[in-house]
Amino acid sequence: MSKPALQALVSITVMGSALGGTIDSSRMAPPAHCKCFPGDTCWPTPVEWEAFNKTVHGRLVATVPIASVCHHDSFTDYDATRCQHLRDDWLQPEIHYTSSSSIMAQYFANMSCDPFSKPSAKCTLGNYVRYAVNATGPDDYQKTMEFATHRNIRFVIRNTGHDYFGKSTGAGALALWTHHMKDISVLDYKSQGYNGKALKMGAGVQVQEALAAAHAEGLVVPGGQCQTVGIVGGYTQAGGHSLLASVIGLSADLVLEWEVVTPVGEYLVATPSNHSDLYWALSGGGGGAYAAVLSVTVKAFPDVQTAAGVLTFTLSSGVTRERFFRAVKAFLQNLPNLVDAGGAALWTLADGSSWSAHSTFLDAYIAMNAKQNVTDGNMAAYLWPRDPVTSEANAAKLTDTLNKLVTGTRVITGGLSFNVARPQKTVEPIPNSVNPAWRTSIHYSAFGLPYNRTSQAANDAAWDKITNVYAPSLDRLVPGGMSSYINEANPFDPNWKRVFYGNNYHQLLEIKDKYDPAGILYGLTVVGSDRYQVQKGGQLCRVQR
Ligand SMILES: Cc1cc2nc3c(=O)[nH]c(=O)nc-3n(C[C@H](O)[C@H](O)[C@H](O)COP(=O)(O)OP(=O)(O)OC[C@H]3O[C@@H](n4cnc5c(N)ncnc54)[C@H](O)[C@@H]3O)c2cc1C
Ligand SMILES: *[C@@H]1O[C@H](CO)[C@@H](O)[C@H](O)[C@H]1NC(C)=O
Ligand SMILES: *[C@@H]1O[C@H](CO)[C@@H](O)[C@H](O)[C@H]1NC(C)=O
Ligand SMILES: *[C@@H]1O[C@H](CO)[C@@H](O)[C@H](O)[C@H]1NC(C)=O
Ligand SMILES: *[C@@H]1O[C@H](CO)[C@@H](O)[C@H](O)[C@H]1NC(C)=O
Ligand SMILES: *[C@@H]1O[C@H](CO)[C@@H](O)[C@H](O)[C@H]1NC(C)=O
Ligand SMILES: *[C@@H]1O[C@H](CO)[C@@H](O)[C@H](O)[C@H]1NC(C)=O
């Protein structure tokens, strides 16, 4: 790694000149409307990164792509054995969430440093963040956002890297990495609206840790099907569904307070009565949009006896396709009874099992959990309103559409059925920004095509098919169109503002602009994100109007 040393030398000579000045004429100034990108004259020198590192107490981590052991590159030596281990474990979430840079939705890594490509193939920082601050508390949050703002560097909040939209990565970005903020406490919480048990969780707490901490006190909190998703990050901020949703509601419905640092560096605690606009936006309006969250406090409930069952029916010999889909229709029509009684159903539908062995997202859904692998697919999802399943004619249309969706394609579909209408028997409703479509929905349905590990062009084609063929076929079933769950949807949905946020969008945008006036919180389909565009090569630029 001789090049950085040389750069350090150059930078020392320019320290005395104006900030960002340089004598290296090969470096360019970025267009004024763009984020400062590595290689641009404004990009901090190694000495400046080191100075920043001191302000965050040496917690700055320079990215080494984890798959560099699979390549001949300048990061780490090629190591066939370690590379094979990495390939074997690539679908294990811990490979990625213990890293300061790796993400699980591989499409958004753009094969920058891919374990499955040849040793001679490129291994670059590409779409990975350049640096991450291994955060411990408000001071790291403040310093990191201040540096990113001041130096005009793309900023990313990264917890586990589970995000399906690649929002926890970014080319040329500085990440606030929250994974190690693991504090959990059980509280006897008293406020105007609530008097009872609560769980306060730091930004790095994952589902399994939250459930275990609650269980130890005879309590339960919503958790979601994947044990390693982060509670505070994308999950609760976008809504957060779980098998308990029909009984206790969405995770966002249970939030008592958010402890945050805003992009301008203010430490705040947002509750239904204080900074209530921010409370409203954070509770359902999407992760990584309004503020960097330090902790969330949610209502906890007495542990409940839970009954679980598995129903499987297959198209085996002697059963016609028509008969099979009649059974599917009967199942759909019975969903209202199930969810209105407080139940939830996880189900999938696929023609053959050509890729379900790898599609752990849905596999584990069926298996009622166990350890979940990373989704190896290009996935989109919708919220189905009750209407398409309640009347005979609509149920027939829906069944027919599902039949066409899976028959002879490699599409797999399925999801979670629930009733999260408010008010609920056990919950006092506090207004929040969860997409209103949730309240009238009966099912969250994911579908997708397998991820292609060797060809990004094939993945682009899969997304194209999802967006322009499969999604419209479902969309046609609902007057006004289907809605989606922000976390699990088509990242390329052309109508994402309405589809993801419903009529909350404009209010969310006002709140975002109030707390994040410089617009440093960007992510694909995040509120306000249409003001930016990722350029070829990865640089983030404001859209010129
Ligand atoms: C295998 C799998 C199973 C899933 N199962 C469920 C399920 O059952 N129910 C459900 O509701 N969802 C489920 N999800 C979706 C999940 O909720 C989202 O992927 C969620 O965004 C993950 O959040 P994270 O913080 O772990 O991920 P990250 O990728 O680290 O972050 C996601 C987003 O949240 C933002 N963010 C993270 N931390 C913070 C913070 N401290 N402050 C502000 N913004 C922050 C990031 O900027 C990013 O935009 C599942 C996802 C996967 C991959
Ligand atoms: C930040 O400082 C710590 C402690 O000195 C050091 O271990 C670490 O490598 C530094 N990070 C970078 C990116 O230089
Ligand atoms: C991040 O910080 C935690 C302690 O908060 C430490 O255990 C861990 O090793 C650090 N990771 C890196 C990559 O610096
Ligand atoms: C409301 O927030 C402000 C500023 O963050 C704080 O000073 C005040 O104590 C809070 N009020 C209550 C009742 O928590
Ligand atoms: C997860 O992936 C491993 C291989 O990495 C595989 O053996 C296992 O069966 C997968 N689990 C599920 C639930 O698909
Ligand atoms: C991936 O895409 C390439 C190019 O289209 C194709 O040749 C290959 O068969 C695909 N791989 C899989 C596993 O589908
Ligand atoms: C993805 O990688 C390709 C090939 O290396 C590159 O041409 C393209 O610009 C990259 N896309 C982004 C958005 O960075």
XYZ file of C-alpha atoms and ligand atoms in Angstrom:
682
model
C 0.000 0.000 0.000
C 2.548 2.565 -1.096
C 0.071 4.982 -2.631
C -1.614 6.238 0.538
C 1.800 6.917 2.056
C 2.655 9.058 -0.938
C -0.623 10.880 -0.638
C 0.073 11.532 2.995
C 3.302 13.117 2.026
C 1.630 15.377 -0.491
C -1.042 16.366 1.940
C 1.434 17.448 4.570
C 2.796 19.985 2.180
C -0.618 21.526 1.626
C -1.806 21.609 5.229
C -0.941 25.247 5.504
C -2.936 26.278 2.463
C -6.679 26.690 2.233
C -8.789 23.729 3.235
C -9.036 21.237 0.401
C -6.252 22.899 -1.579
C -3.827 20.606 -3.353
C -0.875 20.611 -5.665
C -1.818 17.376 -7.407
C -3.135 18.603 -10.725
C -4.650 15.215 -11.643
C -7.318 15.650 -8.975
C -10.515 17.405 -9.933
C -12.938 19.619 -8.144
C -16.406 18.037 -8.094
C -19.300 19.826 -9.715
C -20.727 22.194 -7.091
C -23.955 20.256 -6.755
C -22.242 16.948 -6.014
C -20.956 15.314 -2.868
C -17.221 15.376 -2.563
C -15.945 12.086 -3.983
C -12.661 10.226 -3.481
C -10.189 11.661 -5.982
C -11.773 15.114 -5.935
C -9.642 17.981 -4.645
C -12.048 18.498 -1.750
C -11.674 14.902 -0.489
C -9.946 14.968 2.914
C -6.276 14.090 2.884
C -4.990 11.187 5.004
C -3.782 13.750 7.516
C -7.246 15.275 7.696
C -8.836 11.852 8.164
C -6.371 11.206 10.938
C -7.303 14.514 12.578
C -10.971 13.544 12.320
C -10.114 10.115 13.757
C -8.771 11.882 16.871
C -12.064 13.736 17.370
C -13.855 10.366 17.456
C -11.283 8.915 19.857
C -9.596 6.656 17.304
C -12.846 4.944 16.339
C -12.518 5.581 12.583
C -12.309 2.370 10.554
C -10.994 2.405 6.969
C -12.894 -0.078 4.809
C -11.249 -3.303 3.761
C -13.814 -5.173 1.620
C -14.357 -8.525 3.315
C -14.021 -10.387 0.003
C -10.549 -9.000 -0.662
C -9.182 -12.411 0.454
C -10.696 -13.713 -2.796
C -8.761 -11.306 -5.014
C -5.353 -10.074 -5.968
C -5.680 -6.524 -4.731
C -3.985 -3.967 -2.507
C -6.120 -4.611 0.597
C -5.191 -8.089 1.809
C -3.407 -11.078 0.320
C -5.321 -13.597 -1.737
C -6.113 -16.582 0.476
C -7.893 -19.511 -1.178
C -8.904 -21.158 2.106
C -10.338 -18.038 3.677
C -12.047 -17.212 0.409
C -13.723 -20.622 0.345
C -14.942 -20.142 3.919
C -16.307 -16.759 2.982
C -18.126 -18.229 -0.018
C -19.591 -21.011 2.132
C -20.812 -18.566 4.734
C -21.799 -15.727 2.423
C -25.506 -16.181 3.190
C -24.935 -16.030 6.933
C -26.016 -12.597 8.166
C -23.208 -12.404 10.754
C -20.618 -12.302 7.964
C -22.053 -8.920 7.028
C -23.382 -7.357 10.235
C -20.094 -7.837 12.067
C -18.337 -5.947 9.260
C -18.139 -2.176 9.125
C -18.903 -2.123 5.400
C -20.477 -5.271 3.955
C -24.164 -5.349 3.039
C -26.630 -8.173 2.472
C -28.545 -6.954 -0.586
C -25.724 -7.793 -2.971
C -27.253 -6.032 -5.932
C -26.356 -2.706 -4.294
C -22.724 -3.700 -3.782
C -22.500 -3.668 -7.605
C -19.973 -6.549 -7.487
C -17.371 -4.047 -6.236
C -15.467 -6.806 -4.476
C -17.370 -10.018 -4.944
C -16.325 -13.351 -3.408
C -17.743 -15.297 -6.347
C -15.826 -13.549 -9.107
C -12.385 -14.659 -10.309
C -9.304 -13.835 -8.199
C -8.205 -11.525 -10.999
C -11.545 -9.686 -11.073
C -11.692 -6.199 -9.574
C -11.831 -5.689 -5.840
C -12.448 -2.020 -5.169
C -14.134 0.096 -2.523
C -16.732 0.828 -5.204
C -20.167 0.960 -3.624
C -18.899 0.256 -0.107
C -18.521 3.083 2.385
C -14.939 4.392 2.568
C -14.817 4.830 6.300
C -17.011 4.021 9.272
C -17.092 5.462 12.768
C -17.569 2.639 15.260
C -19.981 4.689 17.346
C -20.479 4.569 21.098
C -22.728 7.531 21.878
C -23.967 11.061 21.145
C -20.506 12.552 20.860
C -19.507 10.194 18.004
C -22.834 10.872 16.300
C -22.312 14.638 16.493
C -18.703 14.578 15.340
C -19.434 12.262 12.412
C -22.407 14.202 11.064
C -20.550 17.470 11.553
C -17.545 16.218 9.580
C -19.733 14.819 6.779
C -21.686 18.070 6.554
C -18.671 20.350 6.754
C -16.649 18.377 4.192
C -19.683 17.679 1.970
C -19.185 13.913 2.142
C -21.972 11.415 1.558
C -23.213 10.179 4.938
C -24.711 6.786 5.717
C -26.110 5.272 8.891
C -25.234 1.631 9.103
C -26.499 -0.807 11.683
C -26.626 -4.428 10.445
C -26.563 -3.903 6.669
C -29.840 -5.840 6.296
C -31.492 -3.125 4.218
C -32.933 -4.412 0.938
C -32.442 -1.050 -0.793
C -28.742 -0.627 -0.124
C -29.475 2.357 2.131
C -26.760 1.289 4.552
C -24.012 1.575 1.950
C -22.832 4.258 -0.474
C -19.944 4.971 -2.817
C -17.530 7.470 -1.302
C -19.477 7.594 1.961
C -18.624 8.001 5.615
C -20.738 5.701 7.791
C -21.958 6.039 11.321
C -21.759 2.388 12.398
C -24.049 1.632 15.328
C -23.624 -2.135 15.663
C -21.764 -2.062 18.964
C -24.312 0.071 20.823
C -25.899 -2.840 22.651
C -27.379 -1.365 25.865
C -30.762 -2.791 26.850
C -32.773 -1.965 29.949
C -36.197 -2.948 31.202
C -38.025 0.071 32.602
C -41.113 0.795 34.641
C -42.205 3.591 32.354
C -44.533 6.389 33.384
C -45.855 9.047 31.053
C -49.138 10.767 30.398
C -50.181 8.047 27.995
C -48.562 4.936 29.413
C -47.807 3.383 32.730
C -46.157 -0.016 32.467
C -43.169 -2.069 31.427
C -40.931 -0.857 28.629
C -37.712 -1.865 26.917
C -35.064 0.743 26.104
C -32.690 -0.436 23.363
C -29.475 1.044 21.997
C -29.022 1.554 18.255
C -27.136 -1.719 17.759
C -29.604 -4.061 19.485
C -30.786 -6.929 17.258
C -34.054 -8.855 17.390
C -32.648 -11.906 19.175
C -31.081 -9.712 21.901
C -34.286 -7.737 22.414
C -36.439 -10.863 22.637
C -34.010 -12.492 25.072
C -33.862 -9.429 27.330
C -37.648 -9.157 27.361
C -38.100 -12.884 27.924
C -35.782 -12.812 30.938
C -38.302 -10.492 32.601
C -41.364 -12.439 31.461
C -42.056 -9.894 28.743
C -42.410 -9.756 24.999
C -41.737 -7.039 22.391
C -42.303 -7.187 18.628
C -39.315 -8.636 16.826
C -39.820 -9.716 13.252
C -38.944 -13.048 11.758
C -35.255 -12.516 11.228
C -33.306 -12.746 14.467
C -30.498 -10.492 13.360
C -32.376 -7.460 12.023
C -31.695 -4.328 14.087
C -34.676 -3.119 16.140
C -33.863 0.593 16.309
C -32.605 1.115 12.770
C -34.700 0.317 9.758
C -37.160 -2.028 11.469
C -39.063 0.100 13.975
C -38.599 3.346 12.044
C -40.362 1.847 9.033
C -43.174 0.107 10.929
C -41.829 -3.296 11.883
C -44.079 -6.321 11.483
C -43.923 -9.496 13.532
C -45.968 -12.613 14.182
C -47.532 -10.734 17.097
C -48.693 -7.859 14.896
C -52.379 -8.817 15.000
C -52.273 -8.743 18.795
C -49.979 -5.847 19.757
C -49.604 -3.915 16.494
C -46.549 -2.814 14.569
C -43.307 -2.024 16.339
C -43.685 1.689 15.474
C -47.100 1.673 17.202
C -45.423 0.823 20.505
C -42.719 3.495 20.638
C -42.629 5.660 23.778
C -39.558 7.689 22.967
C -36.725 8.154 20.508
C -33.361 9.416 21.756
C -31.614 11.043 18.806
C -28.926 13.353 17.502
C -30.226 15.471 14.649
C -28.117 16.171 11.545
C -27.345 19.639 12.918
C -25.968 18.062 16.064
C -28.803 18.569 18.548
C -29.384 15.869 21.152
C -33.162 15.397 21.603
C -35.636 12.980 23.102
C -38.725 12.830 20.918
C -41.945 11.634 22.561
C -45.637 11.929 21.682
C -45.648 15.215 23.615
C -42.164 16.683 23.100
C -40.699 17.208 19.599
C -43.839 15.374 18.637
C -43.344 16.079 14.918
C -40.040 14.216 14.993
C -41.612 11.450 17.072
C -44.360 11.145 14.474
C -41.924 11.001 11.542
C -39.514 8.507 13.126
C -42.375 6.177 14.043
C -43.066 4.749 10.610
C -41.623 7.292 8.161
C -38.530 5.239 7.344
C -34.989 4.749 8.681
C -32.109 7.065 7.872
C -34.268 10.055 7.004
C -34.830 12.478 9.902
C -32.200 11.961 12.616
C -29.628 9.462 13.854
C -31.249 7.448 16.605
C -29.320 6.551 19.757
C -32.032 4.450 21.367
C -35.705 3.630 21.246
C -38.015 2.832 24.149
C -40.993 0.586 23.362
C -43.891 -0.812 25.349
C -43.368 -4.361 26.547
C -46.144 -6.887 27.154
C -46.492 -9.891 29.426
C -45.224 -12.978 27.650
C -48.092 -14.781 25.941
C -48.806 -18.399 25.191
C -48.478 -18.769 21.464
C -49.836 -21.509 19.275
C -48.102 -22.215 15.987
C -48.929 -24.607 13.197
C -47.754 -25.398 9.712
C -50.057 -26.054 6.778
C -48.553 -27.345 3.545
C -50.270 -28.349 0.372
C -48.486 -29.279 -2.803
C -49.350 -29.909 -6.386
C -48.578 -33.612 -6.395
C -49.633 -36.215 -8.907
C -53.367 -36.706 -9.031
C -54.079 -33.080 -8.132
C -54.850 -30.772 -11.011
C -53.525 -27.233 -11.136
C -57.060 -25.993 -11.051
C -57.853 -27.930 -7.885
C -54.649 -26.725 -6.280
C -55.490 -23.083 -6.929
C -59.014 -23.625 -5.637
C -57.405 -24.599 -2.347
C -55.246 -21.460 -2.526
C -58.373 -19.372 -3.016
C -60.131 -21.013 -0.079
C -57.073 -20.281 2.059
C -57.061 -16.614 1.003
C -60.753 -16.235 1.747
C -60.247 -17.587 5.245
C -57.488 -15.146 6.107
C -59.811 -12.509 7.626
C -61.072 -15.008 10.218
C -57.563 -15.961 11.170
C -56.086 -12.488 11.536
C -59.148 -10.947 13.187
C -58.799 -13.559 15.913
C -55.285 -12.237 16.631
C -53.483 -14.757 14.471
C -50.853 -14.290 11.813
C -49.940 -16.522 8.919
C -46.664 -16.895 7.086
C -46.962 -18.529 3.717
C -45.283 -18.982 0.360
C -46.283 -20.113 -3.075
C -43.832 -21.334 -5.693
C -43.815 -23.437 -8.805
C -41.256 -26.078 -7.996
C -38.341 -25.286 -5.719
C -35.774 -24.204 -8.266
C -34.297 -21.564 -6.044
C -36.161 -21.753 -2.762
C -33.255 -23.673 -1.256
C -31.311 -20.415 -1.457
C -34.143 -17.993 -0.920
C -33.874 -18.003 2.777
C -35.959 -14.891 3.243
C -39.090 -16.833 2.487
C -37.818 -20.247 3.476
C -37.297 -19.230 7.016
C -40.667 -17.534 6.952
C -42.167 -20.966 6.397
C -39.936 -22.673 8.869
C -41.361 -20.240 11.449
C -37.971 -18.802 11.897
C -34.908 -20.682 13.064
C -31.712 -19.026 11.900
C -32.288 -17.038 8.791
C -29.890 -16.731 5.894
C -29.479 -13.650 3.777
C -32.004 -13.251 0.989
C -30.424 -14.383 -2.234
C -32.981 -12.735 -4.451
C -34.132 -9.555 -6.100
C -37.252 -9.008 -4.022
C -40.226 -6.685 -4.205
C -43.332 -6.635 -2.016
C -46.816 -5.234 -1.630
C -49.454 -4.729 1.025
C -52.729 -6.266 -0.061
C -55.845 -4.464 1.020
C -58.580 -6.683 2.465
C -60.847 -6.104 -0.465
C -59.126 -8.412 -2.981
C -59.653 -11.383 -0.722
C -63.040 -10.783 0.825
C -65.390 -11.002 -2.139
C -65.733 -14.127 -4.268
C -65.004 -12.322 -7.528
C -61.936 -10.549 -6.188
C -60.529 -13.659 -4.558
C -60.843 -15.433 -7.900
C -59.012 -12.608 -9.667
C -56.260 -12.591 -7.051
C -55.831 -16.344 -7.200
C -55.638 -16.202 -10.955
C -52.988 -13.483 -10.777
C -50.913 -15.501 -8.301
C -51.234 -18.525 -10.535
C -49.884 -16.558 -13.498
C -47.162 -14.989 -11.380
C -45.604 -18.290 -10.321
C -46.526 -20.691 -13.113
C -43.554 -21.480 -15.315
C -41.568 -18.541 -13.946
C -38.910 -18.658 -11.272
C -40.966 -16.269 -9.187
C -41.625 -17.190 -5.586
C -44.220 -15.328 -3.557
C -45.490 -15.328 -0.022
C -45.459 -13.247 3.115
C -47.239 -12.462 6.320
C -50.980 -12.075 6.900
C -52.129 -9.890 9.805
C -54.578 -7.286 11.053
C -52.935 -4.089 12.313
C -55.959 -1.828 12.119
C -56.142 0.711 14.922
C -57.458 1.190 17.509
C -56.702 -2.199 18.905
C -58.027 -3.905 21.939
C -54.771 -3.779 23.866
C -53.181 -0.600 22.561
C -53.982 3.107 23.001
C -53.227 4.516 19.568
C -50.698 7.340 19.347
C -50.605 9.017 15.926
C -47.610 8.028 13.823
C -46.481 8.070 10.205
C -46.817 4.370 9.379
C -48.126 4.128 5.814
C -51.912 4.318 6.343
C -52.322 1.414 3.914
C -51.152 -0.937 6.678
C -54.350 -0.310 8.598
C -56.600 -1.657 5.892
C -54.316 -4.426 4.706
C -54.506 -8.106 5.348
C -51.280 -9.358 3.890
C -47.763 -8.270 3.181
C -46.598 -10.193 0.163
C -43.059 -10.489 -1.135
C -42.104 -11.860 -4.493
C -38.946 -11.958 -6.477
C -36.452 -13.587 -8.753
C -33.136 -15.177 -7.836
C -30.054 -12.998 -7.567
C -27.463 -13.788 -10.249
C -23.997 -13.940 -8.750
C -22.089 -13.593 -11.981
C -23.975 -11.053 -14.023
C -25.157 -7.665 -12.850
C -26.814 -7.257 -16.249
C -28.951 -10.320 -15.470
C -29.943 -8.698 -12.158
C -30.823 -5.471 -13.940
C -33.018 -7.540 -16.257
C -34.674 -9.237 -13.270
C -35.479 -5.872 -11.714
C -36.818 -4.688 -15.015
C -39.146 -7.679 -15.176
C -40.276 -7.207 -11.575
C -40.963 -3.513 -12.147
C -42.556 -3.673 -15.563
C -44.241 -7.081 -15.728
C -44.919 -8.721 -12.367
C -45.630 -5.681 -10.221
C -48.163 -4.169 -12.642
C -50.053 -7.480 -12.715
C -50.642 -7.208 -8.962
C -51.127 -3.467 -9.059
C -54.055 -3.824 -11.456
C -56.033 -5.701 -8.787
C -56.529 -2.600 -6.670
C -58.189 0.619 -7.786
C -55.623 3.360 -7.197
C -52.840 0.780 -6.988
C -51.186 -1.329 -4.304
C -49.172 0.115 -1.430
C -45.930 -1.167 0.028
C -43.925 -1.534 3.207
C -40.940 0.848 3.028
C -38.486 -1.878 4.086
C -39.695 -4.611 1.815
C -40.757 -3.248 -1.531
C -39.529 -2.719 -5.047
C -36.599 -0.267 -4.708
C -37.304 0.853 -8.270
C -41.034 1.444 -7.885
C -41.687 4.503 -10.060
C -44.529 5.643 -7.749
C -42.630 5.136 -4.493
C -43.801 8.368 -2.839
C -47.441 7.332 -2.837
C -46.810 3.600 -2.672
C -44.456 3.737 0.349
C -45.731 6.760 2.271
C -49.350 7.305 1.231
C -50.682 10.745 2.045
C -48.017 11.273 4.737
C -45.317 12.180 2.229
C -45.593 15.958 2.251
C -45.739 16.233 6.019
C -42.753 13.898 6.319
C -40.811 16.048 3.874
C -41.522 19.196 5.914
C -40.294 17.497 9.069
C -37.213 16.183 7.311
C -36.370 19.672 6.070
C -36.796 21.075 9.573
C -34.423 18.595 11.254
C -32.089 17.896 8.307
C -31.921 21.270 6.517
C -28.711 20.420 4.633
C -30.188 17.130 3.457
C -27.323 14.907 4.618
C -29.592 11.893 5.200
C -29.993 10.267 1.807
C -31.043 6.763 0.784
C -32.859 5.268 -2.204
C -36.603 6.111 -1.757
C -35.979 7.894 1.566
C -38.176 10.995 1.973
C -36.560 13.825 -0.023
C -34.263 11.461 -1.948
C -35.601 12.506 -5.350
C -33.532 15.670 -4.954
C -30.443 13.518 -5.451
C -29.239 11.113 -8.066
C -26.440 8.564 -7.994
C -24.226 9.118 -11.028
C -22.556 6.430 -13.073
C -19.540 5.547 -10.978
C -21.432 6.130 -7.726
C -21.085 9.837 -6.953
C -24.128 11.399 -5.320
C -25.284 14.669 -6.864
C -28.198 17.022 -6.428
C -30.636 16.925 -9.298
C -30.291 20.180 -11.244
C -33.670 21.774 -11.761
C -33.756 -11.743 6.306
C -34.629 -10.539 6.622
C -35.806 -10.715 7.328
C -36.614 -9.625 7.643
N -37.757 -9.812 8.377
C -38.511 -8.740 8.719
C -39.693 -8.866 9.520
O -40.064 -9.951 9.936
N -40.401 -7.759 9.810
C -40.026 -6.525 9.358
O -40.716 -5.565 9.658
N -38.929 -6.367 8.617
C -38.169 -7.440 8.282
N -37.051 -7.256 7.516
C -36.751 -5.920 6.991
C -35.950 -5.118 7.984
O -36.802 -4.553 8.936
C -35.232 -4.017 7.224
O -34.287 -4.583 6.333
C -34.557 -3.014 8.120
O -34.268 -1.858 7.348
C -33.295 -3.538 8.767
O -32.818 -2.585 9.670
P -31.306 -2.629 10.186
O -31.104 -1.471 11.051
O -31.050 -3.989 10.723
O -30.505 -2.528 8.808
P -29.508 -1.476 8.165
O -29.316 -1.947 6.771
O -28.279 -1.339 8.958
O -30.298 -0.117 8.190
C -31.530 0.021 7.522
C -31.924 1.477 7.395
O -32.129 2.065 8.668
C -31.309 3.208 8.838
N -30.803 3.196 10.201
C -30.110 2.206 10.805
N -29.814 2.563 12.073
C -30.298 3.806 12.261
C -30.283 4.723 13.365
N -29.701 4.414 14.520
N -30.871 5.926 13.188
C -31.460 6.258 12.027
N -31.492 5.434 10.959
C -30.925 4.222 11.074
C -30.211 3.064 7.803
O -29.746 4.309 7.380
C -30.907 2.346 6.688
O -31.612 3.273 5.900
C -36.237 -8.340 7.199
C -35.049 -8.164 6.470
C -34.247 -9.247 6.183
C -32.987 -9.028 5.383
C -7.882 5.718 14.041
O -7.056 5.708 15.191
C -6.908 4.429 15.804
C -6.137 4.614 17.095
O -5.014 5.359 16.883
C -6.217 3.498 14.826
O -6.090 2.219 15.408
C -7.025 3.433 13.562
O -6.372 2.620 12.603
C -7.235 4.824 12.987
N -8.115 4.762 11.827
C -7.718 5.122 10.610
C -8.731 5.020 9.517
O -6.623 5.512 10.372
C -15.798 -1.354 17.611
O -15.916 -1.016 18.966
C -16.165 -2.110 19.824
C -16.340 -1.591 21.237
O -17.360 -0.621 21.269
C -15.014 -3.101 19.742
O -15.306 -4.233 20.521
C -14.805 -3.522 18.296
O -13.669 -4.344 18.201
C -14.621 -2.310 17.404
N -14.551 -2.767 16.018
C -13.722 -2.244 15.114
C -13.722 -2.857 13.756
O -13.006 -1.299 15.362
C -38.601 18.746 25.805
O -37.405 18.917 25.060
C -36.621 20.021 25.460
C -35.480 20.207 24.461
O -35.009 18.997 23.961
C -36.116 19.771 26.878
O -35.365 20.865 27.319
C -37.323 19.594 27.799
O -36.877 19.219 29.091
C -38.240 18.481 27.269
N -39.465 18.444 28.046
C -39.929 17.347 28.606
C -41.204 17.455 29.334
O -39.361 16.261 28.509
C -28.398 -21.286 4.956
O -27.215 -21.431 4.195
C -26.463 -22.585 4.523
C -25.196 -22.563 3.689
O -24.496 -21.386 3.924
C -27.296 -23.832 4.239
O -26.571 -24.989 4.636
C -28.597 -23.771 5.025
O -29.428 -24.835 4.653
C -29.336 -22.469 4.734
N -30.468 -22.350 5.628
C -31.693 -22.114 5.183
C -32.750 -21.957 6.228
O -31.944 -22.009 3.992
C -26.578 -15.370 -14.757
O -26.660 -14.585 -15.900
C -25.851 -15.045 -16.980
C -25.910 -13.982 -18.099
O -27.230 -13.743 -18.441
C -26.338 -16.422 -17.421
O -25.536 -16.917 -18.446
C -26.304 -17.362 -16.210
O -26.867 -18.618 -16.561
C -27.057 -16.787 -15.036
N -26.831 -17.603 -13.860
C -27.833 -18.176 -13.197
C -27.440 -18.999 -12.008
O -28.996 -18.038 -13.521
C -21.188 -0.572 -11.202
O -20.035 -1.214 -11.713
C -19.851 -1.007 -13.108
C -18.730 -1.882 -13.581
O -17.615 -1.781 -12.761
C -19.631 0.482 -13.370
O -19.476 0.713 -14.747
C -20.822 1.258 -12.862
O -20.599 2.629 -13.002
C -21.101 0.923 -11.401
N -22.340 1.563 -11.010
C -22.400 2.405 -10.000
C -23.731 2.997 -9.725
O -21.442 2.689 -9.324
